[in-house]
């Protein structure tokens, strides 16, 4: 189970990721981060873990897309 301190840190990181994703145009990633943040706000750790896995997948996809863009420049 996630400890309260872990949840607080996760919430901060998810909030930061949400903003960063939006800045670079990673819409799906930003939306997933927002969805996870909403679950964390109400203490829904069960569904938060599922959303976190989805967020990890989208983060990997966004990272690959950004690397491809950087290579093209």
PDB file of N, H, CA, C and O in Angstrom:
ATOM      1  N   UNK A   1       0.840  -1.192   0.000  1.00  0.00           N
ATOM      2  CA  UNK A   1       0.000   0.000   0.000  1.00  0.00           C
ATOM      3  C   UNK A   1       0.880   1.249   0.000  1.00  0.00           C
ATOM      4  O   UNK A   1       1.981   1.259   0.551  1.00  0.00           O
ATOM      5  N   UNK A   2       0.376   2.271  -0.617  1.00  0.00           N
ATOM      6  H   UNK A   2      -0.518   2.263  -1.065  1.00  0.00           H
ATOM      7  CA  UNK A   2       1.116   3.520  -0.664  1.00  0.00           C
ATOM      8  C   UNK A   2       0.988   4.260   0.656  1.00  0.00           C
ATOM      9  O   UNK A   2      -0.106   4.384   1.206  1.00  0.00           O
ATOM     10  N   UNK A   3       2.094   4.741   1.151  1.00  0.00           N
ATOM     11  H   UNK A   3       2.983   4.640   0.704  1.00  0.00           H
ATOM     12  CA  UNK A   3       2.097   5.532   2.375  1.00  0.00           C
ATOM     13  C   UNK A   3       1.667   6.958   2.046  1.00  0.00           C
ATOM     14  O   UNK A   3       1.734   7.385   0.894  1.00  0.00           O
ATOM     15  N   UNK A   4       1.224   7.692   3.071  1.00  0.00           N
ATOM     16  H   UNK A   4       1.169   7.345   4.007  1.00  0.00           H
ATOM     17  CA  UNK A   4       0.749   9.065   2.858  1.00  0.00           C
ATOM     18  C   UNK A   4       1.825   9.943   2.233  1.00  0.00           C
ATOM     19  O   UNK A   4       1.532  10.727   1.331  1.00  0.00           O
ATOM     20  N   UNK A   5       3.072   9.823   2.699  1.00  0.00           N
ATOM     21  H   UNK A   5       3.311   9.186   3.432  1.00  0.00           H
ATOM     22  CA  UNK A   5       4.168  10.625   2.142  1.00  0.00           C
ATOM     23  C   UNK A   5       4.395  10.276   0.678  1.00  0.00           C
ATOM     24  O   UNK A   5       4.682  11.154  -0.135  1.00  0.00           O
ATOM     25  N   UNK A   6       4.267   8.990   0.340  1.00  0.00           N
ATOM     26  H   UNK A   6       4.034   8.276   1.001  1.00  0.00           H
ATOM     27  CA  UNK A   6       4.416   8.565  -1.049  1.00  0.00           C
ATOM     28  C   UNK A   6       3.315   9.167  -1.914  1.00  0.00           C
ATOM     29  O   UNK A   6       3.570   9.603  -3.036  1.00  0.00           O
ATOM     30  N   UNK A   7       2.096   9.190  -1.393  1.00  0.00           N
ATOM     31  H   UNK A   7       1.889   8.836  -0.481  1.00  0.00           H
ATOM     32  CA  UNK A   7       0.964   9.760  -2.135  1.00  0.00           C
ATOM     33  C   UNK A   7       1.163  11.255  -2.376  1.00  0.00           C
ATOM     34  O   UNK A   7       0.854  11.765  -3.453  1.00  0.00           O
ATOM     35  N   UNK A   8       1.677  11.947  -1.369  1.00  0.00           N
ATOM     36  H   UNK A   8       1.927  11.533  -0.494  1.00  0.00           H
ATOM     37  CA  UNK A   8       1.921  13.383  -1.524  1.00  0.00           C
ATOM     38  C   UNK A   8       2.979  13.638  -2.586  1.00  0.00           C
ATOM     39  O   UNK A   8       2.822  14.528  -3.421  1.00  0.00           O
ATOM     40  N   UNK A   9       4.053  12.864  -2.557  1.00  0.00           N
ATOM     41  H   UNK A   9       4.180  12.141  -1.878  1.00  0.00           H
ATOM     42  CA  UNK A   9       5.117  13.014  -3.554  1.00  0.00           C
ATOM     43  C   UNK A   9       4.594  12.663  -4.942  1.00  0.00           C
ATOM     44  O   UNK A   9       4.879  13.362  -5.914  1.00  0.00           O
ATOM     45  N   UNK A  10       3.826  11.575  -5.031  1.00  0.00           N
ATOM     46  H   UNK A  10       3.594  11.007  -4.241  1.00  0.00           H
ATOM     47  CA  UNK A  10       3.252  11.178  -6.318  1.00  0.00           C
ATOM     48  C   UNK A  10       2.348  12.279  -6.851  1.00  0.00           C
ATOM     49  O   UNK A  10       2.386  12.595  -8.041  1.00  0.00           O
ATOM     50  N   UNK A  11       1.547  12.856  -5.990  1.00  0.00           N
ATOM     51  H   UNK A  11       1.516  12.599  -5.024  1.00  0.00           H
ATOM     52  CA  UNK A  11       0.643  13.929  -6.405  1.00  0.00           C
ATOM     53  C   UNK A  11       1.432  15.111  -6.965  1.00  0.00           C
ATOM     54  O   UNK A  11       1.055  15.671  -7.994  1.00  0.00           O
ATOM     55  N   UNK A  12       2.516  15.495  -6.303  1.00  0.00           N
ATOM     56  H   UNK A  12       2.822  15.040  -5.467  1.00  0.00           H
ATOM     57  CA  UNK A  12       3.339  16.614  -6.793  1.00  0.00           C
ATOM     58  C   UNK A  12       3.937  16.303  -8.156  1.00  0.00           C
ATOM     59  O   UNK A  12       3.927  17.144  -9.054  1.00  0.00           O
ATOM     60  N   UNK A  13       4.458  15.088  -8.304  1.00  0.00           N
ATOM     61  H   UNK A  13       4.466  14.404  -7.575  1.00  0.00           H
ATOM     62  CA  UNK A  13       5.084  14.703  -9.574  1.00  0.00           C
ATOM     63  C   UNK A  13       4.062  14.630 -10.705  1.00  0.00           C
ATOM     64  O   UNK A  13       4.338  15.043 -11.831  1.00  0.00           O
ATOM     65  N   UNK A  14       2.895  14.107 -10.398  1.00  0.00           N
ATOM     66  H   UNK A  14       2.671  13.771  -9.484  1.00  0.00           H
ATOM     67  CA  UNK A  14       1.839  14.006 -11.411  1.00  0.00           C
ATOM     68  C   UNK A  14       1.389  15.404 -11.837  1.00  0.00           C
ATOM     69  O   UNK A  14       1.148  15.651 -13.019  1.00  0.00           O
ATOM     70  N   UNK A  15       1.278  16.311 -10.875  1.00  0.00           N
ATOM     71  H   UNK A  15       1.474  16.110  -9.915  1.00  0.00           H
ATOM     72  CA  UNK A  15       0.894  17.684 -11.188  1.00  0.00           C
ATOM     73  C   UNK A  15       1.933  18.339 -12.094  1.00  0.00           C
ATOM     74  O   UNK A  15       1.582  19.023 -13.056  1.00  0.00           O
ATOM     75  N   UNK A  16       3.199  18.130 -11.790  1.00  0.00           N
ATOM     76  H   UNK A  16       3.485  17.575 -11.010  1.00  0.00           H
ATOM     77  CA  UNK A  16       4.279  18.682 -12.616  1.00  0.00           C
ATOM     78  C   UNK A  16       4.252  18.080 -14.015  1.00  0.00           C
ATOM     79  O   UNK A  16       4.401  18.792 -15.008  1.00  0.00           O
ATOM     80  N   UNK A  17       4.060  16.767 -14.087  1.00  0.00           N
ATOM     81  H   UNK A  17       3.939  16.188 -13.281  1.00  0.00           H
ATOM     82  CA  UNK A  17       4.001  16.094 -15.381  1.00  0.00           C
ATOM     83  C   UNK A  17       2.825  16.601 -16.208  1.00  0.00           C
ATOM     84  O   UNK A  17       2.942  16.775 -17.421  1.00  0.00           O
ATOM     85  N   UNK A  18       1.708  16.834 -15.558  1.00  0.00           N
ATOM     86  H   UNK A  18       1.613  16.692 -14.573  1.00  0.00           H
ATOM     87  CA  UNK A  18       0.523  17.349 -16.258  1.00  0.00           C
ATOM     88  C   UNK A  18       0.856  18.670 -16.953  1.00  0.00           C
ATOM     89  O   UNK A  18       0.555  18.850 -18.133  1.00  0.00           O
ATOM     90  N   UNK A  19       1.468  19.575 -16.229  1.00  0.00           N
ATOM     91  H   UNK A  19       1.713  19.429 -15.270  1.00  0.00           H
ATOM     92  CA  UNK A  19       1.819  20.869 -16.801  1.00  0.00           C
ATOM     93  C   UNK A  19       2.856  20.757 -17.895  1.00  0.00           C
ATOM     94  O   UNK A  19       2.747  21.415 -18.929  1.00  0.00           O
ATOM     95  N   UNK A  20       3.859  19.930 -17.677  1.00  0.00           N
ATOM     96  H   UNK A  20       3.948  19.394 -16.837  1.00  0.00           H
ATOM     97  CA  UNK A  20       4.922  19.764 -18.673  1.00  0.00           C
ATOM     98  C   UNK A  20       4.382  19.128 -19.949  1.00  0.00           C
ATOM     99  O   UNK A  20       4.752  19.528 -21.053  1.00  0.00           O
ATOM    100  N   UNK A  21       3.514  18.145 -19.796  1.00  0.00           N
ATOM    101  H   UNK A  21       3.214  17.820 -18.899  1.00  0.00           H
ATOM    102  CA  UNK A  21       2.928  17.476 -20.968  1.00  0.00           C
ATOM    103  C   UNK A  21       2.132  18.470 -21.803  1.00  0.00           C
ATOM    104  O   UNK A  21       2.202  18.468 -23.032  1.00  0.00           O
ATOM    105  N   UNK A  22       1.386  19.308 -21.124  1.00  0.00           N
ATOM    106  H   UNK A  22       1.330  19.310 -20.126  1.00  0.00           H
ATOM    107  CA  UNK A  22       0.597  20.306 -21.844  1.00  0.00           C
ATOM    108  C   UNK A  22       1.491  21.304 -22.568  1.00  0.00           C
ATOM    109  O   UNK A  22       1.164  21.750 -23.669  1.00  0.00           O
ATOM    110  N   UNK A  23       2.608  21.654 -21.959  1.00  0.00           N
ATOM    111  H   UNK A  23       2.873  21.293 -21.065  1.00  0.00           H
ATOM    112  CA  UNK A  23       3.533  22.612 -22.583  1.00  0.00           C
ATOM    113  C   UNK A  23       4.107  22.095 -23.888  1.00  0.00           C
ATOM    114  O   UNK A  23       4.322  22.869 -24.820  1.00  0.00           O
ATOM    115  N   UNK A  24       4.357  20.793 -23.967  1.00  0.00           N
ATOM    116  H   UNK A  24       4.182  20.164 -23.210  1.00  0.00           H
ATOM    117  CA  UNK A  24       4.959  20.233 -25.182  1.00  0.00           C
ATOM    118  C   UNK A  24       3.918  19.650 -26.131  1.00  0.00           C
ATOM    119  O   UNK A  24       4.272  19.076 -27.161  1.00  0.00           O
ATOM    120  N   UNK A  25       2.648  19.790 -25.797  1.00  0.00           N
ATOM    121  H   UNK A  25       2.360  20.256 -24.960  1.00  0.00           H
ATOM    122  CA  UNK A  25       1.588  19.336 -26.690  1.00  0.00           C
ATOM    123  C   UNK A  25       1.262  17.856 -26.589  1.00  0.00           C
ATOM    124  O   UNK A  25       0.625  17.305 -27.486  1.00  0.00           O
ATOM    125  N   UNK A  26       1.687  17.200 -25.513  1.00  0.00           N
ATOM    126  H   UNK A  26       2.205  17.648 -24.784  1.00  0.00           H
ATOM    127  CA  UNK A  26       1.380  15.787 -25.309  1.00  0.00           C
ATOM    128  C   UNK A  26       0.006  15.700 -24.630  1.00  0.00           C
ATOM    129  O   UNK A  26      -0.097  15.485 -23.422  1.00  0.00           O
ATOM    130  N   UNK A  27      -1.031  15.872 -25.432  1.00  0.00           N
ATOM    131  H   UNK A  27      -0.947  16.047 -26.413  1.00  0.00           H
ATOM    132  CA  UNK A  27      -2.393  16.008 -24.928  1.00  0.00           C
ATOM    133  C   UNK A  27      -2.848  14.778 -24.143  1.00  0.00           C
ATOM    134  O   UNK A  27      -3.358  14.911 -23.030  1.00  0.00           O
ATOM    135  N   UNK A  28      -2.669  13.583 -24.710  1.00  0.00           N
ATOM    136  H   UNK A  28      -2.255  13.475 -25.614  1.00  0.00           H
ATOM    137  CA  UNK A  28      -3.113  12.358 -24.036  1.00  0.00           C
ATOM    138  C   UNK A  28      -2.394  12.185 -22.699  1.00  0.00           C
ATOM    139  O   UNK A  28      -3.002  11.786 -21.706  1.00  0.00           O
ATOM    140  N   UNK A  29      -1.105  12.486 -22.682  1.00  0.00           N
ATOM    141  H   UNK A  29      -0.611  12.810 -23.489  1.00  0.00           H
ATOM    142  CA  UNK A  29      -0.333  12.374 -21.447  1.00  0.00           C
ATOM    143  C   UNK A  29      -0.843  13.365 -20.409  1.00  0.00           C
ATOM    144  O   UNK A  29      -0.999  13.015 -19.240  1.00  0.00           O
ATOM    145  N   UNK A  30      -1.104  14.596 -20.828  1.00  0.00           N
ATOM    146  H   UNK A  30      -0.977  14.881 -21.779  1.00  0.00           H
ATOM    147  CA  UNK A  30      -1.636  15.598 -19.913  1.00  0.00           C
ATOM    148  C   UNK A  30      -2.995  15.214 -19.361  1.00  0.00           C
ATOM    149  O   UNK A  30      -3.273  15.421 -18.180  1.00  0.00           O
ATOM    150  N   UNK A  31      -3.840  14.656 -20.212  1.00  0.00           N
ATOM    151  H   UNK A  31      -3.614  14.488 -21.171  1.00  0.00           H
ATOM    152  CA  UNK A  31      -5.168  14.228 -19.768  1.00  0.00           C
ATOM    153  C   UNK A  31      -5.072  13.061 -18.794  1.00  0.00           C
ATOM    154  O   UNK A  31      -5.812  13.002 -17.812  1.00  0.00           O
ATOM    155  N   UNK A  32      -4.157  12.132 -19.070  1.00  0.00           N
ATOM    156  H   UNK A  32      -3.556  12.180 -19.868  1.00  0.00           H
ATOM    157  CA  UNK A  32      -3.986  10.988 -18.167  1.00  0.00           C
ATOM    158  C   UNK A  32      -3.458  11.455 -16.811  1.00  0.00           C
ATOM    159  O   UNK A  32      -3.876  10.955 -15.768  1.00  0.00           O
ATOM    160  N   UNK A  33      -2.546  12.409 -16.836  1.00  0.00           N
ATOM    161  H   UNK A  33      -2.206  12.816 -17.684  1.00  0.00           H
ATOM    162  CA  UNK A  33      -2.017  12.952 -15.583  1.00  0.00           C
ATOM    163  C   UNK A  33      -3.123  13.657 -14.802  1.00  0.00           C
ATOM    164  O   UNK A  33      -3.207  13.528 -13.581  1.00  0.00           O
ATOM    165  N   UNK A  34      -3.963  14.395 -15.505  1.00  0.00           N
ATOM    166  H   UNK A  34      -3.895  14.499 -16.498  1.00  0.00           H
ATOM    167  CA  UNK A  34      -5.070  15.080 -14.849  1.00  0.00           C
ATOM    168  C   UNK A  34      -6.037  14.074 -14.230  1.00  0.00           C
ATOM    169  O   UNK A  34      -6.524  14.279 -13.118  1.00  0.00           O
ATOM    170  N   UNK A  35      -6.308  12.999 -14.942  1.00  0.00           N
ATOM    171  H   UNK A  35      -5.912  12.833 -15.845  1.00  0.00           H
ATOM    172  CA  UNK A  35      -7.202  11.961 -14.437  1.00  0.00           C
ATOM    173  C   UNK A  35      -6.625  11.300 -13.189  1.00  0.00           C
ATOM    174  O   UNK A  35      -7.342  11.072 -12.215  1.00  0.00           O
ATOM    175  N   UNK A  36      -5.329  10.993 -13.221  1.00  0.00           N
ATOM    176  H   UNK A  36      -4.747  11.178 -14.012  1.00  0.00           H
ATOM    177  CA  UNK A  36      -4.681  10.402 -12.051  1.00  0.00           C
ATOM    178  C   UNK A  36      -4.678  11.383 -10.893  1.00  0.00           C
ATOM    179  O   UNK A  36      -4.917  10.996  -9.749  1.00  0.00           O
ATOM    180  N   UNK A  37      -4.413  12.628 -11.175  1.00  0.00           N
ATOM    181  H   UNK A  37      -4.218  12.942 -12.104  1.00  0.00           H
ATOM    182  CA  UNK A  37      -4.408  13.646 -10.118  1.00  0.00           C
ATOM    183  C   UNK A  37      -5.776  13.730  -9.438  1.00  0.00           C
ATOM    184  O   UNK A  37      -5.855  13.870  -8.217  1.00  0.00           O
ATOM    185  N   UNK A  38      -6.839  13.647 -10.217  1.00  0.00           N
ATOM    186  H   UNK A  38      -6.774  13.534 -11.209  1.00  0.00           H
ATOM    187  CA  UNK A  38      -8.193  13.695  -9.657  1.00  0.00           C
ATOM    188  C   UNK A  38      -8.437  12.510  -8.724  1.00  0.00           C
ATOM    189  O   UNK A  38      -9.047  12.664  -7.665  1.00  0.00           O
ATOM    190  N   UNK A  39      -7.964  11.341  -9.115  1.00  0.00           N
ATOM    191  H   UNK A  39      -7.469  11.216  -9.974  1.00  0.00           H
ATOM    192  CA  UNK A  39      -8.117  10.164  -8.259  1.00  0.00           C
ATOM    193  C   UNK A  39      -7.311  10.318  -6.968  1.00  0.00           C
ATOM    194  O   UNK A  39      -7.782   9.960  -5.889  1.00  0.00           O
ATOM    195  N   UNK A  40      -6.112  10.846  -7.087  1.00  0.00           N
ATOM    196  H   UNK A  40      -5.730  11.137  -7.964  1.00  0.00           H
ATOM    197  CA  UNK A  40      -5.281  11.055  -5.905  1.00  0.00           C
ATOM    198  C   UNK A  40      -5.915  12.076  -4.965  1.00  0.00           C
ATOM    199  O   UNK A  40      -5.806  11.960  -3.744  1.00  0.00           O
ATOM    200  N   UNK A  41      -6.570  13.066  -5.537  1.00  0.00           N
ATOM    201  H   UNK A  41      -6.658  13.160  -6.529  1.00  0.00           H
ATOM    202  CA  UNK A  41      -7.213  14.104  -4.725  1.00  0.00           C
ATOM    203  C   UNK A  41      -8.289  13.530  -3.803  1.00  0.00           C
ATOM    204  O   UNK A  41      -8.519  14.055  -2.714  1.00  0.00           O
ATOM    205  N   UNK A  42      -8.944  12.458  -4.237  1.00  0.00           N
ATOM    206  H   UNK A  42      -8.757  12.032  -5.122  1.00  0.00           H
ATOM    207  CA  UNK A  42      -9.998  11.854  -3.420  1.00  0.00           C
ATOM    208  C   UNK A  42      -9.520  10.604  -2.689  1.00  0.00           C
ATOM    209  O   UNK A  42     -10.314   9.925  -2.037  1.00  0.00           O
ATOM    210  N   UNK A  43      -8.229  10.296  -2.794  1.00  0.00           N
ATOM    211  H   UNK A  43      -7.584  10.848  -3.323  1.00  0.00           H
ATOM    212  CA  UNK A  43      -7.654   9.162  -2.074  1.00  0.00           C
ATOM    213  C   UNK A  43      -7.967   7.805  -2.663  1.00  0.00           C
ATOM    214  O   UNK A  43      -7.897   6.799  -1.957  1.00  0.00           O
ATOM    215  N   UNK A  44      -8.310   7.749  -3.937  1.00  0.00           N
ATOM    216  H   UNK A  44      -8.366   8.566  -4.511  1.00  0.00           H
ATOM    217  CA  UNK A  44      -8.651   6.494  -4.610  1.00  0.00           C
ATOM    218  C   UNK A  44      -7.363   5.803  -5.073  1.00  0.00           C
ATOM    219  O   UNK A  44      -6.954   5.942  -6.226  1.00  0.00           O
ATOM    220  N   UNK A  45      -6.739   5.069  -4.171  1.00  0.00           N
ATOM    221  H   UNK A  45      -7.071   4.957  -3.235  1.00  0.00           H
ATOM    222  CA  UNK A  45      -5.458   4.439  -4.512  1.00  0.00           C
ATOM    223  C   UNK A  45      -5.624   3.216  -5.407  1.00  0.00           C
ATOM    224  O   UNK A  45      -4.719   2.896  -6.177  1.00  0.00           O
ATOM    225  N   UNK A  46      -6.745   2.536  -5.323  1.00  0.00           N
ATOM    226  H   UNK A  46      -7.480   2.796  -4.697  1.00  0.00           H
ATOM    227  CA  UNK A  46      -6.957   1.351  -6.160  1.00  0.00           C
ATOM    228  C   UNK A  46      -6.960   1.729  -7.635  1.00  0.00           C
ATOM    229  O   UNK A  46      -6.212   1.150  -8.424  1.00  0.00           O
ATOM    230  N   UNK A  47      -7.779   2.678  -8.009  1.00  0.00           N
ATOM    231  H   UNK A  47      -8.386   3.148  -7.369  1.00  0.00           H
ATOM    232  CA  UNK A  47      -7.837   3.103  -9.409  1.00  0.00           C
ATOM    233  C   UNK A  47      -6.624   3.935  -9.788  1.00  0.00           C
ATOM    234  O   UNK A  47      -6.263   4.003 -10.963  1.00  0.00           O
ATOM    235  N   UNK A  48      -5.990   4.566  -8.810  1.00  0.00           N
ATOM    236  H   UNK A  48      -6.283   4.510  -7.855  1.00  0.00           H
ATOM    237  CA  UNK A  48      -4.790   5.361  -9.080  1.00  0.00           C
ATOM    238  C   UNK A  48      -3.666   4.490  -9.622  1.00  0.00           C
ATOM    239  O   UNK A  48      -2.931   4.912 -10.515  1.00  0.00           O
ATOM    240  N   UNK A  49      -3.525   3.289  -9.095  1.00  0.00           N
ATOM    241  H   UNK A  49      -4.122   2.946  -8.369  1.00  0.00           H
ATOM    242  CA  UNK A  49      -2.461   2.394  -9.569  1.00  0.00           C
ATOM    243  C   UNK A  49      -2.676   2.011 -11.026  1.00  0.00           C
ATOM    244  O   UNK A  49      -1.720   1.932 -11.798  1.00  0.00           O
ATOM    245  N   UNK A  50      -3.926   1.774 -11.404  1.00  0.00           N
ATOM    246  H   UNK A  50      -4.703   1.839 -10.777  1.00  0.00           H
ATOM    247  CA  UNK A  50      -4.234   1.451 -12.803  1.00  0.00           C
ATOM    248  C   UNK A  50      -3.918   2.660 -13.694  1.00  0.00           C
ATOM    249  O   UNK A  50      -3.324   2.506 -14.761  1.00  0.00           O
ATOM    250  N   UNK A  51      -4.308   3.843 -13.262  1.00  0.00           N
ATOM    251  H   UNK A  51      -4.790   3.968 -12.395  1.00  0.00           H
ATOM    252  CA  UNK A  51      -4.042   5.052 -14.039  1.00  0.00           C
ATOM    253  C   UNK A  51      -2.550   5.335 -14.113  1.00  0.00           C
ATOM    254  O   UNK A  51      -2.063   5.839 -15.125  1.00  0.00           O
ATOM    255  N   UNK A  52      -1.822   5.014 -13.051  1.00  0.00           N
ATOM    256  H   UNK A  52      -2.218   4.604 -12.229  1.00  0.00           H
ATOM    257  CA  UNK A  52      -0.380   5.231 -13.052  1.00  0.00           C
ATOM    258  C   UNK A  52       0.285   4.358 -14.110  1.00  0.00           C
ATOM    259  O   UNK A  52       1.202   4.804 -14.799  1.00  0.00           O
ATOM    260  N   UNK A  53      -0.165   3.134 -14.237  1.00  0.00           N
ATOM    261  H   UNK A  53      -0.910   2.771 -13.677  1.00  0.00           H
ATOM    262  CA  UNK A  53       0.370   2.248 -15.287  1.00  0.00           C
ATOM    263  C   UNK A  53       0.078   2.817 -16.674  1.00  0.00           C
ATOM    264  O   UNK A  53       0.938   2.778 -17.554  1.00  0.00           O
ATOM    265  N   UNK A  54      -1.117   3.339 -16.873  1.00  0.00           N
ATOM    266  H   UNK A  54      -1.816   3.371 -16.159  1.00  0.00           H
ATOM    267  CA  UNK A  54      -1.475   3.958 -18.150  1.00  0.00           C
ATOM    268  C   UNK A  54      -0.591   5.179 -18.401  1.00  0.00           C
ATOM    269  O   UNK A  54      -0.130   5.400 -19.521  1.00  0.00           O
ATOM    270  N   UNK A  55      -0.360   5.955 -17.367  1.00  0.00           N
ATOM    271  H   UNK A  55      -0.734   5.775 -16.457  1.00  0.00           H
ATOM    272  CA  UNK A  55       0.474   7.145 -17.473  1.00  0.00           C
ATOM    273  C   UNK A  55       1.903   6.772 -17.857  1.00  0.00           C
ATOM    274  O   UNK A  55       2.529   7.456 -18.667  1.00  0.00           O
ATOM    275  N   UNK A  56       2.417   5.696 -17.281  1.00  0.00           N
ATOM    276  H   UNK A  56       1.909   5.141 -16.623  1.00  0.00           H
ATOM    277  CA  UNK A  56       3.773   5.238 -17.613  1.00  0.00           C
ATOM    278  C   UNK A  56       3.878   4.873 -19.085  1.00  0.00           C
ATOM    279  O   UNK A  56       4.871   5.196 -19.737  1.00  0.00           O
ATOM    280  N   UNK A  57       2.864   4.207 -19.609  1.00  0.00           N
ATOM    281  H   UNK A  57       2.057   3.945 -19.080  1.00  0.00           H
ATOM    282  CA  UNK A  57       2.854   3.836 -21.023  1.00  0.00           C
ATOM    283  C   UNK A  57       2.841   5.081 -21.908  1.00  0.00           C
ATOM    284  O   UNK A  57       3.610   5.183 -22.864  1.00  0.00           O
ATOM    285  N   UNK A  58       1.966   6.017 -21.581  1.00  0.00           N
ATOM    286  H   UNK A  58       1.341   5.935 -20.805  1.00  0.00           H
ATOM    287  CA  UNK A  58       1.878   7.245 -22.368  1.00  0.00           C
ATOM    288  C   UNK A  58       3.148   8.073 -22.260  1.00  0.00           C
ATOM    289  O   UNK A  58       3.547   8.717 -23.230  1.00  0.00           O
ATOM    290  N   UNK A  59       3.782   8.069 -21.110  1.00  0.00           N
ATOM    291  H   UNK A  59       3.457   7.546 -20.321  1.00  0.00           H
ATOM    292  CA  UNK A  59       5.030   8.794 -20.938  1.00  0.00           C
ATOM    293  C   UNK A  59       6.110   8.201 -21.837  1.00  0.00           C
ATOM    294  O   UNK A  59       6.885   8.935 -22.450  1.00  0.00           O
ATOM    295  N   UNK A  60       6.160   6.896 -21.913  1.00  0.00           N
ATOM    296  H   UNK A  60       5.530   6.300 -21.415  1.00  0.00           H
ATOM    297  CA  UNK A  60       7.113   6.232 -22.809  1.00  0.00           C
ATOM    298  C   UNK A  60       6.870   6.604 -24.265  1.00  0.00           C
ATOM    299  O   UNK A  60       7.814   6.859 -25.014  1.00  0.00           O
ATOM    300  N   UNK A  61       5.614   6.633 -24.659  1.00  0.00           N
ATOM    301  H   UNK A  61       4.847   6.426 -24.051  1.00  0.00           H
ATOM    302  CA  UNK A  61       5.267   7.004 -26.034  1.00  0.00           C
ATOM    303  C   UNK A  61       5.643   8.453 -26.325  1.00  0.00           C
ATOM    304  O   UNK A  61       6.176   8.759 -27.391  1.00  0.00           O
ATOM    305  N   UNK A  62       5.367   9.340 -25.378  1.00  0.00           N
ATOM    306  H   UNK A  62       4.934   9.091 -24.511  1.00  0.00           H
ATOM    307  CA  UNK A  62       5.704  10.754 -25.557  1.00  0.00           C
ATOM    308  C   UNK A  62       7.215  10.943 -25.624  1.00  0.00           C
ATOM    309  O   UNK A  62       7.710  11.750 -26.411  1.00  0.00           O
ATOM    310  N   UNK A  63       7.933  10.212 -24.814  1.00  0.00           N
ATOM    311  H   UNK A  63       7.531   9.557 -24.175  1.00  0.00           H
ATOM    312  CA  UNK A  63       9.391  10.297 -24.809  1.00  0.00           C
ATOM    313  C   UNK A  63       9.957   9.870 -26.158  1.00  0.00           C
ATOM    314  O   UNK A  63      10.858  10.518 -26.692  1.00  0.00           O
ATOM    315  N   UNK A  64       9.436   8.795 -26.700  1.00  0.00           N
ATOM    316  H   UNK A  64       8.705   8.269 -26.267  1.00  0.00           H
ATOM    317  CA  UNK A  64       9.884   8.324 -28.015  1.00  0.00           C
ATOM    318  C   UNK A  64       9.582   9.353 -29.099  1.00  0.00           C
ATOM    319  O   UNK A  64      10.410   9.597 -29.976  1.00  0.00           O
ATOM    320  N   UNK A  65       8.411   9.950 -29.040  1.00  0.00           N
ATOM    321  H   UNK A  65       7.738   9.752 -28.327  1.00  0.00           H
ATOM    322  CA  UNK A  65       8.033  10.959 -30.037  1.00  0.00           C
ATOM    323  C   UNK A  65       8.947  12.182 -29.950  1.00  0.00           C
ATOM    324  O   UNK A  65       9.361  12.732 -30.970  1.00  0.00           O
ATOM    325  N   UNK A  66       9.255  12.599 -28.727  1.00  0.00           N
ATOM    326  H   UNK A  66       8.919  12.152 -27.898  1.00  0.00           H
ATOM    327  CA  UNK A  66      10.150  13.754 -28.556  1.00  0.00           C
ATOM    328  C   UNK A  66      11.563  13.448 -29.022  1.00  0.00           C
ATOM    329  O   UNK A  66      12.229  14.310 -29.595  1.00  0.00           O
ATOM    330  N   UNK A  67      12.029  12.226 -28.781  1.00  0.00           N
ATOM    331  H   UNK A  67      11.489  11.525 -28.315  1.00  0.00           H
ATOM    332  CA  UNK A  67      13.359  11.833 -29.255  1.00  0.00           C
ATOM    333  C   UNK A  67      13.401  11.825 -30.785  1.00  0.00           C
ATOM    334  O   UNK A  67      14.395  12.230 -31.388  1.00  0.00           O
ATOM    335  N   UNK A  68      12.332  11.368 -31.393  1.00  0.00           N
ATOM    336  H   UNK A  68      11.524  11.039 -30.903  1.00  0.00           H
ATOM    337  CA  UNK A  68      12.251  11.347 -32.861  1.00  0.00           C
ATOM    338  C   UNK A  68      12.281  12.781 -33.405  1.00  0.00           C
ATOM    339  O   UNK A  68      12.973  13.061 -34.384  1.00  0.00           O
ATOM    340  N   UNK A  69      11.535  13.680 -32.771  1.00  0.00           N
ATOM    341  H   UNK A  69      10.973  13.453 -31.976  1.00  0.00           H
ATOM    342  CA  UNK A  69      11.535  15.068 -33.191  1.00  0.00           C
ATOM    343  C   UNK A  69      12.928  15.683 -33.053  1.00  0.00           C
ATOM    344  O   UNK A  69      13.386  16.398 -33.944  1.00  0.00           O
ATOM    345  N   UNK A  70      13.585  15.409 -31.955  1.00  0.00           N
ATOM    346  H   UNK A  70      13.212  14.828 -31.231  1.00  0.00           H
ATOM    347  CA  UNK A  70      14.914  15.959 -31.715  1.00  0.00           C
ATOM    348  C   UNK A  70      15.918  15.455 -32.746  1.00  0.00           C
ATOM    349  O   UNK A  70      16.811  16.193 -33.164  1.00  0.00           O
ATOM    350  N   UNK A  71      15.769  14.210 -33.147  1.00  0.00           N
ATOM    351  H   UNK A  71      15.044  13.612 -32.808  1.00  0.00           H
ATOM    352  CA  UNK A  71      16.672  13.621 -34.133  1.00  0.00           C
ATOM    353  C   UNK A  71      16.475  14.235 -35.517  1.00  0.00           C
ATOM    354  O   UNK A  71      17.409  14.264 -36.318  1.00  0.00           O
ATOM    355  N   UNK A  72      15.278  14.721 -35.803  1.00  0.00           N
ATOM    356  H   UNK A  72      14.519  14.697 -35.152  1.00  0.00           H
ATOM    357  CA  UNK A  72      14.970  15.305 -37.102  1.00  0.00           C
ATOM    358  C   UNK A  72      15.537  16.714 -37.256  1.00  0.00           C
ATOM    359  O   UNK A  72      15.697  17.211 -38.371  1.00  0.00           O
ATOM    360  N   UNK A  73      15.834  17.346 -36.133  1.00  0.00           N
ATOM    361  H   UNK A  73      15.704  16.942 -35.228  1.00  0.00           H
ATOM    362  CA  UNK A  73      16.319  18.732 -36.201  1.00  0.00           C
ATOM    363  C   UNK A  73      17.777  18.809 -36.486  1.00  0.00           C
ATOM    364  O   UNK A  73      18.332  19.904 -36.573  1.00  0.00           O
TER     365      UNK A  73
END
